[in-house]
Coordinates of C-alpha atoms (C1' of nucleotides) in Angstrom, one line a residue:
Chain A
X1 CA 140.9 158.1 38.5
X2 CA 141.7 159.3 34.9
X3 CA 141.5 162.8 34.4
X4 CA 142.6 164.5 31.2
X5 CA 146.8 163.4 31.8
X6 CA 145.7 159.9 32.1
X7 CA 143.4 159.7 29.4
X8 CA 145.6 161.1 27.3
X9 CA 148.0 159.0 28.1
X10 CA 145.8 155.7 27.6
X11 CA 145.3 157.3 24.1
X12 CA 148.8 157.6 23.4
X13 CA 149.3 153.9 24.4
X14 CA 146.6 152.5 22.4
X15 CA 147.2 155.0 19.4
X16 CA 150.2 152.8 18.5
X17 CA 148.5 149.5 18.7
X18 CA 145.3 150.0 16.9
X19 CA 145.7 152.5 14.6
X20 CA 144.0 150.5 10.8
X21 CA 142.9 147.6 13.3
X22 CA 139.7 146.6 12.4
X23 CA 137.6 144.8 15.2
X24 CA 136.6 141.4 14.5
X25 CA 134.5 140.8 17.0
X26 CA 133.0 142.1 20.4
X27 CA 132.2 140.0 23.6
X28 CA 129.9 141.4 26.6
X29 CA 130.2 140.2 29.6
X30 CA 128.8 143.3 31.3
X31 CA 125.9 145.0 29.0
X32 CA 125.9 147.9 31.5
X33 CA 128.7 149.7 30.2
X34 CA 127.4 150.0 27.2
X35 CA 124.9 153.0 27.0
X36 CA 123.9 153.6 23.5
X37 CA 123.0 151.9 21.4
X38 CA 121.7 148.9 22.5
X39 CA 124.5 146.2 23.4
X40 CA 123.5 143.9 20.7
X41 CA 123.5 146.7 18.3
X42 CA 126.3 148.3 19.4
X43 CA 128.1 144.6 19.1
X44 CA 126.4 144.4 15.5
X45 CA 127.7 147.6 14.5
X46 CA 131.3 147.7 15.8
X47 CA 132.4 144.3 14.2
X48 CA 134.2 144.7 11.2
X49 CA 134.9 148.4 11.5
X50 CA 138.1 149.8 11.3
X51 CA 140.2 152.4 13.9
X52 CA 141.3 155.2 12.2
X53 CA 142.1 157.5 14.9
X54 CA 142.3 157.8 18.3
X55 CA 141.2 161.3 20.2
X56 CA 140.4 162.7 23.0
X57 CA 138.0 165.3 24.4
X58 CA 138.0 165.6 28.5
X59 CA 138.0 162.8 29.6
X60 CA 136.2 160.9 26.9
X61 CA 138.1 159.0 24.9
X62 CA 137.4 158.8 20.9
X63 CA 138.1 155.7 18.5
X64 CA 136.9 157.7 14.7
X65 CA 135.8 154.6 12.9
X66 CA 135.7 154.2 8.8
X67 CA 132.0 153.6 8.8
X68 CA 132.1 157.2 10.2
X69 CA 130.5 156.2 13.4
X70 CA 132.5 157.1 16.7
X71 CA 132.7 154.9 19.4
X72 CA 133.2 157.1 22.9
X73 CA 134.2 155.7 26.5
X74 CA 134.6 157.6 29.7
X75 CA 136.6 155.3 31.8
X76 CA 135.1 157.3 35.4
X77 CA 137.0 156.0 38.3
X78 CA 138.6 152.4 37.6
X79 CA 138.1 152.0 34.1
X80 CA 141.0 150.4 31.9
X81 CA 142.2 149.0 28.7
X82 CA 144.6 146.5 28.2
X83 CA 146.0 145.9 24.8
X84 CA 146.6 141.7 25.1
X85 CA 147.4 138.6 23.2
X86 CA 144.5 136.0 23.8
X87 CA 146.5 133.8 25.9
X88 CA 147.2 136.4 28.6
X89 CA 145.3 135.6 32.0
X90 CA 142.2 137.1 32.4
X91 CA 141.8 139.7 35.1
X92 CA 138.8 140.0 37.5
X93 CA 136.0 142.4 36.2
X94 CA 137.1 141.8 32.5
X95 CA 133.5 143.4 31.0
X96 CA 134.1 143.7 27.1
X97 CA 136.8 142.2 24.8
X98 CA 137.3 143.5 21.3
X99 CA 139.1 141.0 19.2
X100 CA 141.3 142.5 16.6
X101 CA 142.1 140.9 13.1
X102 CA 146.0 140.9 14.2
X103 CA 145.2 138.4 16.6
X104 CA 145.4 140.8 19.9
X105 CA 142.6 141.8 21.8
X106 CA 141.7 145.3 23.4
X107 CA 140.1 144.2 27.1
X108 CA 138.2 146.3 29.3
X109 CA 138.4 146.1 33.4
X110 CA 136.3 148.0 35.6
X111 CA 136.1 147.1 38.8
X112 CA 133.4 149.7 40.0
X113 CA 131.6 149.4 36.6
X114 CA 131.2 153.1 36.5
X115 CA 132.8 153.5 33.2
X116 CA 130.3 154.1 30.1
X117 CA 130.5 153.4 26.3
X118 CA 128.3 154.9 23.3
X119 CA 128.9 154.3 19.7
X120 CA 127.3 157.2 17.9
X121 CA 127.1 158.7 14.5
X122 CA 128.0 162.5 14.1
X123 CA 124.7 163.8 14.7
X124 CA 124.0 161.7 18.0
X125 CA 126.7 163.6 20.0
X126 CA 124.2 166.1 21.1
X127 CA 122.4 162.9 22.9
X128 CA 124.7 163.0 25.3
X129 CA 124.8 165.6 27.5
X130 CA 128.3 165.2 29.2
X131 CA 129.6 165.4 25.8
X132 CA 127.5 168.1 24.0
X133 CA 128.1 170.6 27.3
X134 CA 131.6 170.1 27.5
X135 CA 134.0 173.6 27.8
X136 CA 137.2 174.2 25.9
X137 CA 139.9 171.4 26.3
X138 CA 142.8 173.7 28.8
X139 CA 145.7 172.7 26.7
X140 CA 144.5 173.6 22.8
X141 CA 146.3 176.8 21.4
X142 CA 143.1 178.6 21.6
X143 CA 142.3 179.0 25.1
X144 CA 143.7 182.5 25.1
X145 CA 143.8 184.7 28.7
X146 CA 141.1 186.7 26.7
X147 CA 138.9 183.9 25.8
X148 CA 139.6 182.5 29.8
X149 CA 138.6 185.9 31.4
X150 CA 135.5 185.4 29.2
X151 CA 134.8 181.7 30.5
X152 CA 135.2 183.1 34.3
X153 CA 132.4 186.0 33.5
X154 CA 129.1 184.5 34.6
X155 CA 130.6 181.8 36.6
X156 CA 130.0 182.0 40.4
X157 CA 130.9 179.8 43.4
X158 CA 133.9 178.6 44.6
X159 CA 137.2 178.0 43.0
X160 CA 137.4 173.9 43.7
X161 CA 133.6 173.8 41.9
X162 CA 134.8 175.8 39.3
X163 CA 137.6 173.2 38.2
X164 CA 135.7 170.2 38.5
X165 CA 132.9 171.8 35.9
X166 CA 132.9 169.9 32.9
X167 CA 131.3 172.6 31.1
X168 CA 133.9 175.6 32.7
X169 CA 136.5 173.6 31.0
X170 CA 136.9 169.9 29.8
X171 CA 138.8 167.3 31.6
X172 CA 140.2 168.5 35.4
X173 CA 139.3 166.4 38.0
X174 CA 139.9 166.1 41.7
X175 CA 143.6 165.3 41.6
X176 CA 144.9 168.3 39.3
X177 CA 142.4 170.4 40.8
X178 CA 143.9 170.8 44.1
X179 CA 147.3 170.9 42.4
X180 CA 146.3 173.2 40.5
X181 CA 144.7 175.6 42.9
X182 CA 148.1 175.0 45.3
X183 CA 150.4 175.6 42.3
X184 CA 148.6 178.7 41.7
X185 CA 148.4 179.4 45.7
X186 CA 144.9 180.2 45.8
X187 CA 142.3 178.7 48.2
X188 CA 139.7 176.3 46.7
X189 CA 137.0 178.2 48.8
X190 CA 138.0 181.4 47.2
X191 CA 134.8 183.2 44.9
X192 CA 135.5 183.1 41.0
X193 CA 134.1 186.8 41.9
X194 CA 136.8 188.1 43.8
X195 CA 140.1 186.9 41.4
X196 CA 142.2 190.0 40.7
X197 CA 143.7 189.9 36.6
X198 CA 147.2 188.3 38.3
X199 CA 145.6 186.1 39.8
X200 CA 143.4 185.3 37.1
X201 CA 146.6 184.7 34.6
X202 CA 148.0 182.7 37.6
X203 CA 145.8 180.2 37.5
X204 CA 145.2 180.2 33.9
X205 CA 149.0 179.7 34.1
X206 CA 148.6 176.6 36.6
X207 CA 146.0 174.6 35.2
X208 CA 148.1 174.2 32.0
X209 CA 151.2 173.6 33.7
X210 CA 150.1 171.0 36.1
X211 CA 148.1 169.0 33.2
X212 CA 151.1 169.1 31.0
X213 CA 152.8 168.0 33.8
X214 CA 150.8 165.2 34.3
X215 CA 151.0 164.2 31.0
X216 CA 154.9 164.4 30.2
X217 CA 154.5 162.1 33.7
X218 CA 152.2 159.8 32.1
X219 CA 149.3 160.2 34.6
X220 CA 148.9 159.7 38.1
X221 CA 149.0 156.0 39.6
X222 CA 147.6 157.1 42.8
X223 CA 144.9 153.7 43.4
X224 CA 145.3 151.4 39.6
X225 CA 145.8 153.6 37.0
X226 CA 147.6 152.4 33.7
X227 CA 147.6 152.8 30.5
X228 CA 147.1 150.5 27.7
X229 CA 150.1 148.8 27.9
X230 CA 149.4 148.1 31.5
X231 CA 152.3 150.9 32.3
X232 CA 151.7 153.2 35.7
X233 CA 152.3 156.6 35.5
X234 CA 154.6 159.1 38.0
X235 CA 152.8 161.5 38.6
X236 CA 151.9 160.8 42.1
X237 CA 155.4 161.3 42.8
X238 CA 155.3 165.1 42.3
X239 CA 151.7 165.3 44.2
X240 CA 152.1 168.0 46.8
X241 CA 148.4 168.0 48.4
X242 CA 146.5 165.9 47.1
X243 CA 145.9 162.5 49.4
X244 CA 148.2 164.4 51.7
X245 CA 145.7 165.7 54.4
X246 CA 147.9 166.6 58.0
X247 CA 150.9 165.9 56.3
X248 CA 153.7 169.3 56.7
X249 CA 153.1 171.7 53.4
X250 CA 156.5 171.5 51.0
X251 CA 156.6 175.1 51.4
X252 CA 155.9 175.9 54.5
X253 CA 155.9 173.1 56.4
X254 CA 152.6 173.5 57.9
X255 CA 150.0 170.8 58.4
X256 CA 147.8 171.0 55.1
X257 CA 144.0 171.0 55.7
X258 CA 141.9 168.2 54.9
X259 CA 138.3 169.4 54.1
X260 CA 135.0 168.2 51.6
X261 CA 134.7 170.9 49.2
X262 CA 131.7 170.9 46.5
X263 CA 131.3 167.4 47.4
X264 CA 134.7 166.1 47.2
X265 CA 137.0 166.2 49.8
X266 CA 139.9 168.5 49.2
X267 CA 143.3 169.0 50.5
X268 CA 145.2 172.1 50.6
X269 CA 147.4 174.8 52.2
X270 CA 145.7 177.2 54.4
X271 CA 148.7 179.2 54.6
X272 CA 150.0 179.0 51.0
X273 CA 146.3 179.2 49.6
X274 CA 144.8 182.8 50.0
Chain B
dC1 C1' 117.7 178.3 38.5
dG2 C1' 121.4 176.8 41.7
dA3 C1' 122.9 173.9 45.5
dT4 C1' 122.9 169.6 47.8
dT5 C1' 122.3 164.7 48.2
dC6 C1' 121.9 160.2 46.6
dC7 C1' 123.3 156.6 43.7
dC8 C1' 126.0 153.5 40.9
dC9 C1' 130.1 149.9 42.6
dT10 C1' 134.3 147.4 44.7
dG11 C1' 138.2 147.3 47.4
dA12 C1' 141.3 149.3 50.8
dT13 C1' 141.6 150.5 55.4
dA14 C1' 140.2 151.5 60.2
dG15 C1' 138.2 150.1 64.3
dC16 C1' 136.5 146.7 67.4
Chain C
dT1 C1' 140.9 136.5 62.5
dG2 C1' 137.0 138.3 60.9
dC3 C1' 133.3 141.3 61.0
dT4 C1' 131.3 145.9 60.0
dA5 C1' 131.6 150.9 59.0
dT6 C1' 133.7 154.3 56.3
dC7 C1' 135.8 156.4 52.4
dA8 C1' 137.2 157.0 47.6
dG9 C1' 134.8 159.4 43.4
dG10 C1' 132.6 161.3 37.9
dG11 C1' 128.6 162.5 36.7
dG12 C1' 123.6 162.0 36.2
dA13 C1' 119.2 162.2 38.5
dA14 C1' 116.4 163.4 42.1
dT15 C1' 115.4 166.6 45.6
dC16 C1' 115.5 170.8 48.3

DNA sequence: CGATTCCCCTGATAGC
DNA sequence: TGCTATCAGGGGAATC
């Protein structure tokens, strides 16, 4: 499931490839995935543009075109690209091809079609609302402790809720956030409310080390992650709760708690986590 | 307004 | 062996 590590990792992967590649033409097997425009539009549009850049924001990841237009995908849960020469076998729930004017094509998989695509000019960002409400990225320069302890103001609930809000901040899902919040040894149940200033610089501290460390591991490979070169990542290696329900705690060796937290089930230390 | 539930979808796994 | 039930989950929409 690509959080912020893997996306960026994907970007990195692709960066390489496509950078000046213009796209030559788009096939749709799967219109669904497309969101905005329509397909055919969207089709009509992208051919003959040109990749200029590759960013990311969350976990939405940007190709800049020339024409100025910016063609956006959030891969979800299984989404993938695969940077291919034409004659490599195709895999099961191949949706779109792009064919490039070096003769490779970019393919996208999805086996549970959740994934989404937009190709939108400047002023169409606001359209979408995952995009237009998203909260700082964790790892830019300018998320200060300052500008953090102003985020948390306002915000209530529990601390599991807290990192999976896109708008709190842009790109933690349900893998880094209960590394996170075990890195940082505080309990996902715990009220944004009741965080004391060290505890508040501790987990400041922790999101940005575990999503750095996700990203110097190239992602998480936990179900079929890979990047764009069909590469998995390591970071599930290093995992210390997550998918680790009843299993002993690396620190203290107790059985770590299994539970469904704002919706998603969570696993964690009830020892370690106060 | 916030919190919860459903839904999209396929595949891995458990239980019988 | 093969069937069915359950779970996984990002985020949007519907509902409470």
């Amino acid at each position: 499931m690509p959080e912020l590590p893997e996306v960026e990792t994907v970007r990195r992967s692709l960066e390489k490839h496509l950078l000046g590649r213009i796209i030559t033409e788009v096939i749709i097997n799967k219109s669904k995935i497309i969101k905005f425009p329509e397909p055919e539009k969207f089709k009509f549009l992208l051919e003959g543009d040109k990749i200029n850049s590759l960013g990311r924001r969350g976990k939405y990841l940007l190709f800049c075109l020339k024409s100025g237009y910016t063609w956006v995908t959030h891969l979800r849960m299984t989404g993938q690209f695969y940077y291919v020469k034409p004659e490599e076998s195709l895999l099961k729930h191949t949706h779109l091809i792009f064919e490039l004017d070096n003769g490779y094509q970019l393919r996208y998989v999805d086996i549970r079609q959740f994934g989404t695509m937009y190709l939108l000019r400047p002023e169409e960002f606001k359209l979408i609302k995952g995009l237009r409400d998203l909260g700082p990225e964790p790892l830019s320069n300018g998320l200060s402790f300052d500008r953090f302890c102003r985020l948390l103001e306002g915000r209530r609930g529990a601390l599991k809720q807290l990192l999976l809000d896109q708008t709190f901040l842009a790109g933690i899902g349900n893998i880094y956030a209960d590394e996170i919040l075990f890195d940082a040894g505080l309990h996902p149940k715990r009220l944004v409310s009741s965080l004391s200033l060290q505890e508040k610089k501790a987990l400041l501290k922790s999101i940005q080390k575990m999503l750095q460390l996700g990203i110097e591991n190239r992602g998480t490979s936990f179900r079929n992650y890979v990047d764009g070169d069909g590469r998995k990542g390591s970071f599930q290696e290093l995992l210390k709760v997550y998918g680790r329900g009843g299993e002993a705690c690396c620190k203290c060796g107790q059985p770590l708690t299994k539970q469904k937290i704002a919706g998603r089930s969570t696993c964690f230390c009830s020892t370690c986590q106060k």
